[in-house]
PDB file of C-alpha atoms in Angstrom:
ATOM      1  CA  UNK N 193      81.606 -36.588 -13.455  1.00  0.00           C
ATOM      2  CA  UNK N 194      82.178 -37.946 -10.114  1.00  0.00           C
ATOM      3  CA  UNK N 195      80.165 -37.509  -6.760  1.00  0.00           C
ATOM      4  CA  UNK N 196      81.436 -38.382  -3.066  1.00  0.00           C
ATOM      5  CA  UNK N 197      79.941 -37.422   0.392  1.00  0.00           C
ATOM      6  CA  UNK N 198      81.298 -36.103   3.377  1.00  0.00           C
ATOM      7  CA  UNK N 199      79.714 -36.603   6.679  1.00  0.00           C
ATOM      8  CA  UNK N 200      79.533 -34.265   9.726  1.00  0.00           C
ATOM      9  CA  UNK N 201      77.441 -33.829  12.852  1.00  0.00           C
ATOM     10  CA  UNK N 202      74.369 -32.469  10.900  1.00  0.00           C
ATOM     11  CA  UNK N 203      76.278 -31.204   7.846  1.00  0.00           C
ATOM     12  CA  UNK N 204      76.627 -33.421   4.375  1.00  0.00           C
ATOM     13  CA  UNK N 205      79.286 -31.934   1.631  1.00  0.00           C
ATOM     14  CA  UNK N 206      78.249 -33.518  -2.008  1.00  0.00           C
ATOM     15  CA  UNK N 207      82.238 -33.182  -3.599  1.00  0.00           C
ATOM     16  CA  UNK N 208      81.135 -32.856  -7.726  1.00  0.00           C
ATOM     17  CA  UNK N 209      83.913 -33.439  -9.804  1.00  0.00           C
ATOM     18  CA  UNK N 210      83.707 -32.855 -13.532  1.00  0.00           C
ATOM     19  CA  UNK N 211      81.277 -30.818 -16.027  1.00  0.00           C
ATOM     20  CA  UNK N 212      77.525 -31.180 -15.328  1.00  0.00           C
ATOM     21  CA  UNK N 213      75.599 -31.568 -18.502  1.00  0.00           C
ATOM     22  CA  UNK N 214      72.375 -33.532 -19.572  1.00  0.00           C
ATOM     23  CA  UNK N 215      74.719 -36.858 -19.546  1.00  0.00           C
ATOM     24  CA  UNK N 216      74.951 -37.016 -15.573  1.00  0.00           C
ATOM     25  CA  UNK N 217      72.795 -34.332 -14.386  1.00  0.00           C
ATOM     26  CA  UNK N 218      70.190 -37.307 -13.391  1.00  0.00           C
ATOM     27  CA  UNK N 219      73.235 -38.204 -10.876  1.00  0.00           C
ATOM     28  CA  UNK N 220      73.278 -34.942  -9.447  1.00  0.00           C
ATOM     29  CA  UNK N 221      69.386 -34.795  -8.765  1.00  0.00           C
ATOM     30  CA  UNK N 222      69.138 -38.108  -7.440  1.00  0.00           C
ATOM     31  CA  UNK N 223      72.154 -37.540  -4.917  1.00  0.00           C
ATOM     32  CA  UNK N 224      70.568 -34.292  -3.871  1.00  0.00           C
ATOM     33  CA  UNK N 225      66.903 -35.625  -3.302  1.00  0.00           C
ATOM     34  CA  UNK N 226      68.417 -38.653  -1.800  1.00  0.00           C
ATOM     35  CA  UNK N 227      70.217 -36.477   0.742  1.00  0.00           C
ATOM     36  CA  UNK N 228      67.208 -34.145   1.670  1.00  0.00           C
ATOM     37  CA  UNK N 229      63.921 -36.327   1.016  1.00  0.00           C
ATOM     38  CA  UNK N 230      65.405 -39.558   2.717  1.00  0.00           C
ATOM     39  CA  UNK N 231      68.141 -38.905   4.524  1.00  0.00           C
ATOM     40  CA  UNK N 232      66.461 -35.025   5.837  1.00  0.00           C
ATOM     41  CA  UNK N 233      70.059 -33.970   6.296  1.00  0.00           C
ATOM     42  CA  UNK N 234      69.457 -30.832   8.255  1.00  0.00           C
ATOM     43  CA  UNK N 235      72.524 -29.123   6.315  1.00  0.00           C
ATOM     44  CA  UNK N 236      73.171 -30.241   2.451  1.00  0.00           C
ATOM     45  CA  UNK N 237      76.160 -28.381   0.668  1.00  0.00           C
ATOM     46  CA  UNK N 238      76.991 -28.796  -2.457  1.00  0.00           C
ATOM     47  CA  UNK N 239      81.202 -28.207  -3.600  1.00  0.00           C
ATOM     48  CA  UNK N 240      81.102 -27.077  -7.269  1.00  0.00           C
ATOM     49  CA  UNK N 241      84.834 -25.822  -7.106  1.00  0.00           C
ATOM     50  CA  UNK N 242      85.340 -28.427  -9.191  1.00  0.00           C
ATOM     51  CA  UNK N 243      82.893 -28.314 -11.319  1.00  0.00           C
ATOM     52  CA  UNK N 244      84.110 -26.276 -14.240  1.00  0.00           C
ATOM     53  CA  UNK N 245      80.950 -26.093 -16.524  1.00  0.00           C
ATOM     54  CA  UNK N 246      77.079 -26.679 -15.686  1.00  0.00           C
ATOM     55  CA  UNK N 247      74.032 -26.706 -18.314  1.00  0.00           C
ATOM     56  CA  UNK N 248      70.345 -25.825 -17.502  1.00  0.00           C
ATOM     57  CA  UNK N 249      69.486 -29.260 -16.643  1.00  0.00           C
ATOM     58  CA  UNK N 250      72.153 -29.144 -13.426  1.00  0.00           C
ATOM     59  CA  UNK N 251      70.882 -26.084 -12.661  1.00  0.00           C
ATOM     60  CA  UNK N 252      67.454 -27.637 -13.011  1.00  0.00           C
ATOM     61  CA  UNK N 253      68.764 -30.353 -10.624  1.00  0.00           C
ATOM     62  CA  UNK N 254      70.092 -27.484  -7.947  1.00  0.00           C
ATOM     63  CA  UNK N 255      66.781 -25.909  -8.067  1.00  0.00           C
ATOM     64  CA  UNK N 256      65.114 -29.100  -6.828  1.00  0.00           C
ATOM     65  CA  UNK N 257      67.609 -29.805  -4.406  1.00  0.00           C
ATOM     66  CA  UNK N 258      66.720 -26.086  -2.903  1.00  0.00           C
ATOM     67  CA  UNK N 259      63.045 -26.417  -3.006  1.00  0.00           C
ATOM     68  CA  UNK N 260      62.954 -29.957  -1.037  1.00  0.00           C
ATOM     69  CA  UNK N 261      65.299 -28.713   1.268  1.00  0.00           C
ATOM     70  CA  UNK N 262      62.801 -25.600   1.986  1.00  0.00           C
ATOM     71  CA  UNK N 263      59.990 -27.811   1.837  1.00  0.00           C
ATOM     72  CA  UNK N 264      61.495 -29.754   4.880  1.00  0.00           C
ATOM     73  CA  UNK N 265      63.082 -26.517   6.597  1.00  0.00           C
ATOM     74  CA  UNK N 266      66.294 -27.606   6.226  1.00  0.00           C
ATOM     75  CA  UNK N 267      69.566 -25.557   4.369  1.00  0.00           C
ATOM     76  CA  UNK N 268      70.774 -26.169   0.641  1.00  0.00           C
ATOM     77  CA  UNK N 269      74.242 -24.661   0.255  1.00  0.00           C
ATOM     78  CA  UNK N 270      76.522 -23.749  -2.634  1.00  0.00           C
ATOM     79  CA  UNK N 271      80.161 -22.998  -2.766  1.00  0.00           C
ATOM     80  CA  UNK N 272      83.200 -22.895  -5.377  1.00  0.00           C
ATOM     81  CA  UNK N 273      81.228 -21.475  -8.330  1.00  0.00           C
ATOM     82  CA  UNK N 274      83.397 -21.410 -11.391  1.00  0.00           C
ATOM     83  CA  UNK N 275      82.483 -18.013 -13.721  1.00  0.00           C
ATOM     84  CA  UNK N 276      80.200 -20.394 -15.941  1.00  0.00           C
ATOM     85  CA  UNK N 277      78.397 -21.284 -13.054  1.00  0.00           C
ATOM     86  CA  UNK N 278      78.213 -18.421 -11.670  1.00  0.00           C
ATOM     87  CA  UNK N 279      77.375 -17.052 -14.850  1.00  0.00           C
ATOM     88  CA  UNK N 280      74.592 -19.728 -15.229  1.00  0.00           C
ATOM     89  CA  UNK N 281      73.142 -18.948 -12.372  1.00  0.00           C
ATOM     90  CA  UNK N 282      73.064 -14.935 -12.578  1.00  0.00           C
ATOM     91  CA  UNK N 283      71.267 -15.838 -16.306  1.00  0.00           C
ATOM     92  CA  UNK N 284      68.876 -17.691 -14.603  1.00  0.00           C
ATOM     93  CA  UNK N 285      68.397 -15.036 -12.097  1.00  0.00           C
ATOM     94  CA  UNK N 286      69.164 -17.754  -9.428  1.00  0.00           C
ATOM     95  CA  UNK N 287      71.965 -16.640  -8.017  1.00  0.00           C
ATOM     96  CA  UNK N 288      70.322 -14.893  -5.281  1.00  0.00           C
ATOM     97  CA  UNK N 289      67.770 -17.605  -4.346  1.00  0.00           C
ATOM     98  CA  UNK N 290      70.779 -19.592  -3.266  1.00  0.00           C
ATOM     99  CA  UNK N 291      73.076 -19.582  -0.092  1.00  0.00           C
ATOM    100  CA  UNK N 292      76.201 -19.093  -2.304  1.00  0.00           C
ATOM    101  CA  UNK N 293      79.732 -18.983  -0.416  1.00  0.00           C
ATOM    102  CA  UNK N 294      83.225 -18.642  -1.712  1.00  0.00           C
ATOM    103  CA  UNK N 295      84.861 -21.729   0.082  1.00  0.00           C
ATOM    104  CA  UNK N 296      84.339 -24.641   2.126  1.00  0.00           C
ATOM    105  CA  UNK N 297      85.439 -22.921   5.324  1.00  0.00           C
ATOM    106  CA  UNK N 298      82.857 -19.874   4.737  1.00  0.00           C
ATOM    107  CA  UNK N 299      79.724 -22.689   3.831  1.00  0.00           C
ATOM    108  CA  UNK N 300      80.981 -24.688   7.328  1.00  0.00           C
ATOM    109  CA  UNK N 301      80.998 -21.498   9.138  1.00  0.00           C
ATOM    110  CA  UNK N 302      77.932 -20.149   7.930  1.00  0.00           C
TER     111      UNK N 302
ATOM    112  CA  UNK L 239      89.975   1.925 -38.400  1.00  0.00           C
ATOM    113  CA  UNK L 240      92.597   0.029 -36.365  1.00  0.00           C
ATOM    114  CA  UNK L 241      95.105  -0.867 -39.009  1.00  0.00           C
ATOM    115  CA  UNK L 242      95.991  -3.876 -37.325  1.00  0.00           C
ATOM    116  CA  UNK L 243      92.403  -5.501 -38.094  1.00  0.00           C
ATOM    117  CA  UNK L 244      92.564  -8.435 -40.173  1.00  0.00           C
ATOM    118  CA  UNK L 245      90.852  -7.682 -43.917  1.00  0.00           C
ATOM    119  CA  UNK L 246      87.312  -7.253 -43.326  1.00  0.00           C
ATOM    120  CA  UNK L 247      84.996  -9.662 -45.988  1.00  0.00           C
ATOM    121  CA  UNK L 248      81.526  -9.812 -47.132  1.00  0.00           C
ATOM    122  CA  UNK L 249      79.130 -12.397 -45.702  1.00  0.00           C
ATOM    123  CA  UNK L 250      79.158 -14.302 -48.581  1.00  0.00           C
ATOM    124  CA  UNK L 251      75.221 -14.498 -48.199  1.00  0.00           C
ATOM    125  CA  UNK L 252      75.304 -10.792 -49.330  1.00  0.00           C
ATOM    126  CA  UNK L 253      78.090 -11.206 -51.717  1.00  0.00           C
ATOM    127  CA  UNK L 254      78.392 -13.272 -54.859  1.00  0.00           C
ATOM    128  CA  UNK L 255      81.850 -13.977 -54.690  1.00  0.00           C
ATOM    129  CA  UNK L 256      82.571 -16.014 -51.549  1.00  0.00           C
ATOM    130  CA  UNK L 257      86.120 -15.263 -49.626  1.00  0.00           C
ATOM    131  CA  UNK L 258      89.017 -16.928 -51.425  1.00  0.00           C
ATOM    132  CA  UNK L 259      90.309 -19.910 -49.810  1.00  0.00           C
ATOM    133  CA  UNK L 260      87.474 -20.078 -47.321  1.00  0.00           C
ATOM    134  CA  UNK L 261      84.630 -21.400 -48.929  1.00  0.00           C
ATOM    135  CA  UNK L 262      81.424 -19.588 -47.298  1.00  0.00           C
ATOM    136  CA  UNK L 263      83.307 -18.626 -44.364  1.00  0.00           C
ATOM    137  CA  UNK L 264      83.831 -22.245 -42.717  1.00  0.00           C
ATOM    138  CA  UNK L 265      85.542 -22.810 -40.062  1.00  0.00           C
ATOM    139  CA  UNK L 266      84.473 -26.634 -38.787  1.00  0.00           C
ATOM    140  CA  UNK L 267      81.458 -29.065 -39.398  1.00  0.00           C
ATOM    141  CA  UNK L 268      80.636 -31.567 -36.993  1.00  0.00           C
ATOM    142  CA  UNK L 269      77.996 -34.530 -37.238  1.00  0.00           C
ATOM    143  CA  UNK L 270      77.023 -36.577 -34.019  1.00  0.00           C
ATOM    144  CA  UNK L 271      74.573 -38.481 -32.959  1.00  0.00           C
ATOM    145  CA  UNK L 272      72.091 -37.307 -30.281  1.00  0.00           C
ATOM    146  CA  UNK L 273      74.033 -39.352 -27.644  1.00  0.00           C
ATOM    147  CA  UNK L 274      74.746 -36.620 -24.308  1.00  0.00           C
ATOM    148  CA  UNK L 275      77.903 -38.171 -23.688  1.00  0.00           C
ATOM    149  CA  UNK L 276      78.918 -36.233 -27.025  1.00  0.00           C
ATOM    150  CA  UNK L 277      77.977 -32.955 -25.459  1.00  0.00           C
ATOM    151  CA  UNK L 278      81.908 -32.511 -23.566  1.00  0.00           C
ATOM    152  CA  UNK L 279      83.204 -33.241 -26.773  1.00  0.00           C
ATOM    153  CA  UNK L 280      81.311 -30.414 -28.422  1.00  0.00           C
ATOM    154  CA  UNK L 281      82.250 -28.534 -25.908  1.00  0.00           C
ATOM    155  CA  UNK L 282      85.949 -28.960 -26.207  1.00  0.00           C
ATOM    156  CA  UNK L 283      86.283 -28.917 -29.890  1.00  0.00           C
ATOM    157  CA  UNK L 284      84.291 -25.558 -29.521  1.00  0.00           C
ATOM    158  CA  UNK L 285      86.323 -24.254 -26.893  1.00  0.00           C
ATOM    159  CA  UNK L 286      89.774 -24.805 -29.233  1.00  0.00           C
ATOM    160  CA  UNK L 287      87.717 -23.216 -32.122  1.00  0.00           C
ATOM    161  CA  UNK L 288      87.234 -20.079 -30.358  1.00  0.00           C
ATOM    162  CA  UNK L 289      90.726 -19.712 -28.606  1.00  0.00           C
ATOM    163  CA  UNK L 290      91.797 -20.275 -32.511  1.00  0.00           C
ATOM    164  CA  UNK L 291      89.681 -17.367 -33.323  1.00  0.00           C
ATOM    165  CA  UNK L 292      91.126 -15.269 -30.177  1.00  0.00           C
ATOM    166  CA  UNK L 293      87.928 -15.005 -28.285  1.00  0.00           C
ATOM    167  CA  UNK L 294      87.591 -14.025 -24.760  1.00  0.00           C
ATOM    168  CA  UNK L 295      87.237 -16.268 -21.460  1.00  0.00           C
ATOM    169  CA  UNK L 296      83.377 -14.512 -21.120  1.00  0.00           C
ATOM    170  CA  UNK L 297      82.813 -14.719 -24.810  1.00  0.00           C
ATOM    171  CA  UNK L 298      84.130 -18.613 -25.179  1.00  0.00           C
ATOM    172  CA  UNK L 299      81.617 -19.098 -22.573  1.00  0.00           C
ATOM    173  CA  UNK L 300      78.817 -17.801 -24.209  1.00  0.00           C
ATOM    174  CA  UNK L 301      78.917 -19.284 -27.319  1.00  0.00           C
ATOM    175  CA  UNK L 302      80.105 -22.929 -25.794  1.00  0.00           C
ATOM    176  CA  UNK L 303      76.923 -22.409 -23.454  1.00  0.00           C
ATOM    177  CA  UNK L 304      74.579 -21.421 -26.104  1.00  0.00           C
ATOM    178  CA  UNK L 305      75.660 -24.646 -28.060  1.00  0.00           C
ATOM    179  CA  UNK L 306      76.076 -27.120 -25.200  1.00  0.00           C
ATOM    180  CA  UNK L 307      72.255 -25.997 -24.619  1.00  0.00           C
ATOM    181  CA  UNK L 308      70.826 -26.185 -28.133  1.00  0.00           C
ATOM    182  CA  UNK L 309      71.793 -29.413 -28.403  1.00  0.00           C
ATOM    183  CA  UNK L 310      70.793 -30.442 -24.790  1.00  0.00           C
ATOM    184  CA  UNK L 311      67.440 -29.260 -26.943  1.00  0.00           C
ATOM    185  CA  UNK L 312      67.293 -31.353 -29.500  1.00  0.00           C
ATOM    186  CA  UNK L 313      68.088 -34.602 -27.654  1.00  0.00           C
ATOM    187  CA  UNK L 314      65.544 -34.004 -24.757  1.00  0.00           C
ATOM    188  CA  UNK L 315      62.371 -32.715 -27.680  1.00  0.00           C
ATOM    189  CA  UNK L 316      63.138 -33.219 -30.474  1.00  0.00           C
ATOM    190  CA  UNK L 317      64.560 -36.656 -30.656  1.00  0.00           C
ATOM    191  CA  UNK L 318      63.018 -37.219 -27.525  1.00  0.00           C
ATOM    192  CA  UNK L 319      66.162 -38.864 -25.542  1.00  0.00           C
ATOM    193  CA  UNK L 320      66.465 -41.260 -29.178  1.00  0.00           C
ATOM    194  CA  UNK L 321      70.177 -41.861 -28.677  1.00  0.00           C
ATOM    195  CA  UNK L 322      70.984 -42.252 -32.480  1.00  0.00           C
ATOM    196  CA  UNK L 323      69.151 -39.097 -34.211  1.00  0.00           C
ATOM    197  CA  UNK L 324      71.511 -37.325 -36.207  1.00  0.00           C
ATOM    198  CA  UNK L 325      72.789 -33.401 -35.555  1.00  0.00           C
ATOM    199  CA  UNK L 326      74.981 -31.744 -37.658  1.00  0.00           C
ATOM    200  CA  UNK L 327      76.873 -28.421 -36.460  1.00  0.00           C
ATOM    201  CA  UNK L 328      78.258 -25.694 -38.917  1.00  0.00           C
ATOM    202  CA  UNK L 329      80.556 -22.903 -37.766  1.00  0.00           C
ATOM    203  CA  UNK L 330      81.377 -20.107 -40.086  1.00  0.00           C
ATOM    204  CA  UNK L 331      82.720 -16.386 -40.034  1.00  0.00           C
ATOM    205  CA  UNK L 332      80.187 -13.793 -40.323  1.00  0.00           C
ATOM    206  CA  UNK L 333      80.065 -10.074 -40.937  1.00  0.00           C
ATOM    207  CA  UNK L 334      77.254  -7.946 -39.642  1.00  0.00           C
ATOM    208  CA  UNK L 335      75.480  -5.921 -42.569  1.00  0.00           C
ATOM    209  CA  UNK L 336      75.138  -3.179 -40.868  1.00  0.00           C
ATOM    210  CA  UNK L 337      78.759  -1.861 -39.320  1.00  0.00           C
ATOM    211  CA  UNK L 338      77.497  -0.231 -36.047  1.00  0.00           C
ATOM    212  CA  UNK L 339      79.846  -1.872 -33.099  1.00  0.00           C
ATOM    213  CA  UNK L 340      81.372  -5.118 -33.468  1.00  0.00           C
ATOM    214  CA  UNK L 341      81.091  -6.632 -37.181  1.00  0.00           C
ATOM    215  CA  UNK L 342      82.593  -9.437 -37.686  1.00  0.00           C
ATOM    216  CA  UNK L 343      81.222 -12.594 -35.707  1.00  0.00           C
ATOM    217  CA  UNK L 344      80.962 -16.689 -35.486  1.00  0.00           C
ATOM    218  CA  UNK L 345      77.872 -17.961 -37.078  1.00  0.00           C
ATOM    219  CA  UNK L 346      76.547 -21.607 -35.652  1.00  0.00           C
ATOM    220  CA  UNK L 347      73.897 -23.112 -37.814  1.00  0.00           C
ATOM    221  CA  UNK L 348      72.577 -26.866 -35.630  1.00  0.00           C
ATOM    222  CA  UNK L 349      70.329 -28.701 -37.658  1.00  0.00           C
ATOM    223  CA  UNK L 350      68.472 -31.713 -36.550  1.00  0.00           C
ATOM    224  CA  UNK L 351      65.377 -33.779 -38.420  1.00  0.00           C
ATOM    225  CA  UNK L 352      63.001 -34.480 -35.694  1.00  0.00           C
ATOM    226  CA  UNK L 353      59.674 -32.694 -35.745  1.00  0.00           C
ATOM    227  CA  UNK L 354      59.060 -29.714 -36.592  1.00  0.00           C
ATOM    228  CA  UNK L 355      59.363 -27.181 -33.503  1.00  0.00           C
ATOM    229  CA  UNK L 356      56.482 -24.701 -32.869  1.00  0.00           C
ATOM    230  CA  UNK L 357      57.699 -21.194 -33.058  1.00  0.00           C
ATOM    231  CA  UNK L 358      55.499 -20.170 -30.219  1.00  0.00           C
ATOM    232  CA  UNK L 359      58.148 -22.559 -27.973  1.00  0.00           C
ATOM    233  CA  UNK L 360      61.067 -21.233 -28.805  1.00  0.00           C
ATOM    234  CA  UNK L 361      61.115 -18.018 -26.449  1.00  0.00           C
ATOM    235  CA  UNK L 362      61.972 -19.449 -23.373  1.00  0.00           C
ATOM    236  CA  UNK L 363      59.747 -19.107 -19.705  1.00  0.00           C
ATOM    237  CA  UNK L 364      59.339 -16.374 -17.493  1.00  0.00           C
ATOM    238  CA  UNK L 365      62.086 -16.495 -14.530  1.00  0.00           C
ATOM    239  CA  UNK L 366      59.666 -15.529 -12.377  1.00  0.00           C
ATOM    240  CA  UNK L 367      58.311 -18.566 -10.994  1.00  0.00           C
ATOM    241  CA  UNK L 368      61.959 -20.234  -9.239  1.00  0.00           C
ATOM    242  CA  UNK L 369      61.192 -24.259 -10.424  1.00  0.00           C
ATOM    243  CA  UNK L 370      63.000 -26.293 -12.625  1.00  0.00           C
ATOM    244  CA  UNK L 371      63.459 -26.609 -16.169  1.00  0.00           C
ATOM    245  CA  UNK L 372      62.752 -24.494 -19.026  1.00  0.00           C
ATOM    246  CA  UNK L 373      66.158 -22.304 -18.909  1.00  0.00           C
ATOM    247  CA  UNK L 374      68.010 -23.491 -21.639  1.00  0.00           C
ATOM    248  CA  UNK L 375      65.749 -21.465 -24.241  1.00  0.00           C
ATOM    249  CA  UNK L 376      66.284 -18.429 -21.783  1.00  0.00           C
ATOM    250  CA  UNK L 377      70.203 -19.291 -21.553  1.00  0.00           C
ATOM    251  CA  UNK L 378      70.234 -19.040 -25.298  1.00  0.00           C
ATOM    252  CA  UNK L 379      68.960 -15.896 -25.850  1.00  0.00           C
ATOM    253  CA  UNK L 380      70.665 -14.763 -23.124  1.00  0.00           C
ATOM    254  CA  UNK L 381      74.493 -15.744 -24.454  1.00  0.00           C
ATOM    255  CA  UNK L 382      74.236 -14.541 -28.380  1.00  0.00           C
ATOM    256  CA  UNK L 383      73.716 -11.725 -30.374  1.00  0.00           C
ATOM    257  CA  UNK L 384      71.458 -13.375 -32.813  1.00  0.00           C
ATOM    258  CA  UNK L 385      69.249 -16.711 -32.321  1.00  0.00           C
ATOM    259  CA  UNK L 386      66.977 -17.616 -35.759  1.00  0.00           C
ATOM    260  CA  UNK L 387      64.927 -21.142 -36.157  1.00  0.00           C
ATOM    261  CA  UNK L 388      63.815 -22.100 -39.452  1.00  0.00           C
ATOM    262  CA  UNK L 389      62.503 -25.183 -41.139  1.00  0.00           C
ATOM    263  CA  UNK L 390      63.365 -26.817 -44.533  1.00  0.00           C
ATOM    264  CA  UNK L 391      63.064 -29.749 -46.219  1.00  0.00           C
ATOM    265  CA  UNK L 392      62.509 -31.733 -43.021  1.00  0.00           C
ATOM    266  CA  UNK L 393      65.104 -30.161 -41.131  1.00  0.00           C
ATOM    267  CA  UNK L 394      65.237 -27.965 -38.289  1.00  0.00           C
ATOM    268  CA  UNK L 395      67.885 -25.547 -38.451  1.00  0.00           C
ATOM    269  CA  UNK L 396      68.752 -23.054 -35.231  1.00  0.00           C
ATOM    270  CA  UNK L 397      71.101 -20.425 -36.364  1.00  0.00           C
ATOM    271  CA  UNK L 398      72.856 -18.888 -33.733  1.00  0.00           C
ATOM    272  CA  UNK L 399      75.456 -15.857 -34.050  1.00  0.00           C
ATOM    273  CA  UNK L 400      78.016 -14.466 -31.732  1.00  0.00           C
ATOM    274  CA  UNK L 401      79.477 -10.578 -32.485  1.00  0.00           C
ATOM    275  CA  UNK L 402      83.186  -9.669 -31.341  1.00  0.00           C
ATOM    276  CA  UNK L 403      85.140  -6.758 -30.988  1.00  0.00           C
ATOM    277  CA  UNK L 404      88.126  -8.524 -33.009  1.00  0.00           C
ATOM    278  CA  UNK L 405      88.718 -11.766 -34.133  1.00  0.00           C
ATOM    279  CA  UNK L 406      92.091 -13.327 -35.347  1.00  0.00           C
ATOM    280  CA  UNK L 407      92.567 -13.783 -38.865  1.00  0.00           C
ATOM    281  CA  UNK L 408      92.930 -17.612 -39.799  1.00  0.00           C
ATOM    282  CA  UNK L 409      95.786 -17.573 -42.228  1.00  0.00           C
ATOM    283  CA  UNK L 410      93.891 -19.214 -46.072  1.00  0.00           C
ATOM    284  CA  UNK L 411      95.262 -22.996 -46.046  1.00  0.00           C
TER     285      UNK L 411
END
């Protein structure tokens, strides 16, 4: 699994590459919190079209991600959900507690 | 009865006489330590199983998911992130008792020796509260027919079954 950034004006895009399971997952939740808690990027979205399977303990790690980012008022975005993650996240009855998009240019535009 | 069904058998836990040339219904045993790195490799060697077995997209999920988070179980509680603690994974063809909708299914029995797990634990949280953790229980449940924990002889064993409309006959070796 592989995690880059991409920097805009007030806009970071976390690029996941690779399965999310309880081997990296850490990674995930210590990119995320990095980018709200320290960095209080107004804007955080997340690219999971490449992300083709995530476990409980990712999810776990989105969750947090979300809640930080509404503890500071700021916006926790996904887009590119695979069916299992999509699936994962309808299980979990999370799907609508997110600000899911389709694609990059619908989470930019949003 | 669709004629092109493959032979329907017994469980051989109801029958005496197990299926010829497929000795209680296995299909593939893995052992592995509790190491997550392993978990991908479960994953694909489960993911070739069921395309074998001619499972859908939705149900290869399901059953991979289920799986993937029984053993993301047993490495977080009950070897408690131990990287060496071993798990052993059984798959096996099934047939429901009872023929009412699909019969025949994939039966996954994970066993693990860590501590005994306390039944009470084993039904997963309420979603209501949005926070983290606790969903792989839920997830479980959630993804297969059938989820059973039992103890013996110092092993935990989950047992985890999967129904399908049809599933392709594995020619006898």
């Amino acid at each position: 699994m592989q995690i880059s950034a991409r920097q805009f004006d007030k806009t970071t895009i976390l690029d996941i590459t690779g399965d999310i399971d309880l081997a990296n997952s850490p990674e995930i939740r210590k990119a995320v919190l990095r980018e709200v808690r320290e960095h209080r990027t107004p804007r955080v979205v997340m690219n999971l079209s490449k992300v083709r399977y995530i476990d409980s303990s990712g999810v776990a790690s989105l969750v947090e991600g979300l809640k930080a980012s509404r503890d500071l008022g700021l916006r926790f975005i996904l887009f590119g959900l695979s069916p299992s993650a999509r699936e994962v996240l309808q299980l979990s009855r999370l799907l609508k507690i997110f600000e899911v998009y389709d694609n990059e240019d619908q989470a930019l535009g949003s | 009865m669709n004629p092109s069904r493959p032979t329907r058998h017994q469980d051989p836990k109801d029958d005496a006489e197990p299926r010829p040339g497929v000795p209680n219904g296995l299909l593939l045993k893995l052992e592995l330590h509790s190491d997550p790195r392993l978990l991908c490799a479960v994953r694909g060697a489960l993911e070739r199983l069921t395309e074998l077995l001619g499972l859908s997209a939705e149900q290869t999920r399901a059953v991979t998911r289920a799986v993937d988070e029984a053993l993301t179980n047993i490495m977080r509680h009950s070897y408690l992130g131990k990287l060496d603690g071993p798990i052993e994974i059984i798959f096996s063809r099934v047939q429901r008792p009872a023929s009412t909708g699909p019969s025949e299914g994939l039966e996954i029995l994970v066993c693990d020796h860590g501590p005994a797990v306390d039944p009470a634990k084993l039904q997963g949280r309420h979603l209501d509260d949005i926070k983290p953790g606790g969903l792989g229980l839920h997830l479980i449940h959630q993804s297969m027919d059938s989820v059973e924990y039992r103890r013996a002889r110092g092993t935990n064993l989950f047992r985890l079954v999967k129904y399908f409309d049809s599933v392709r006959h594995i020619p006898n070796p």
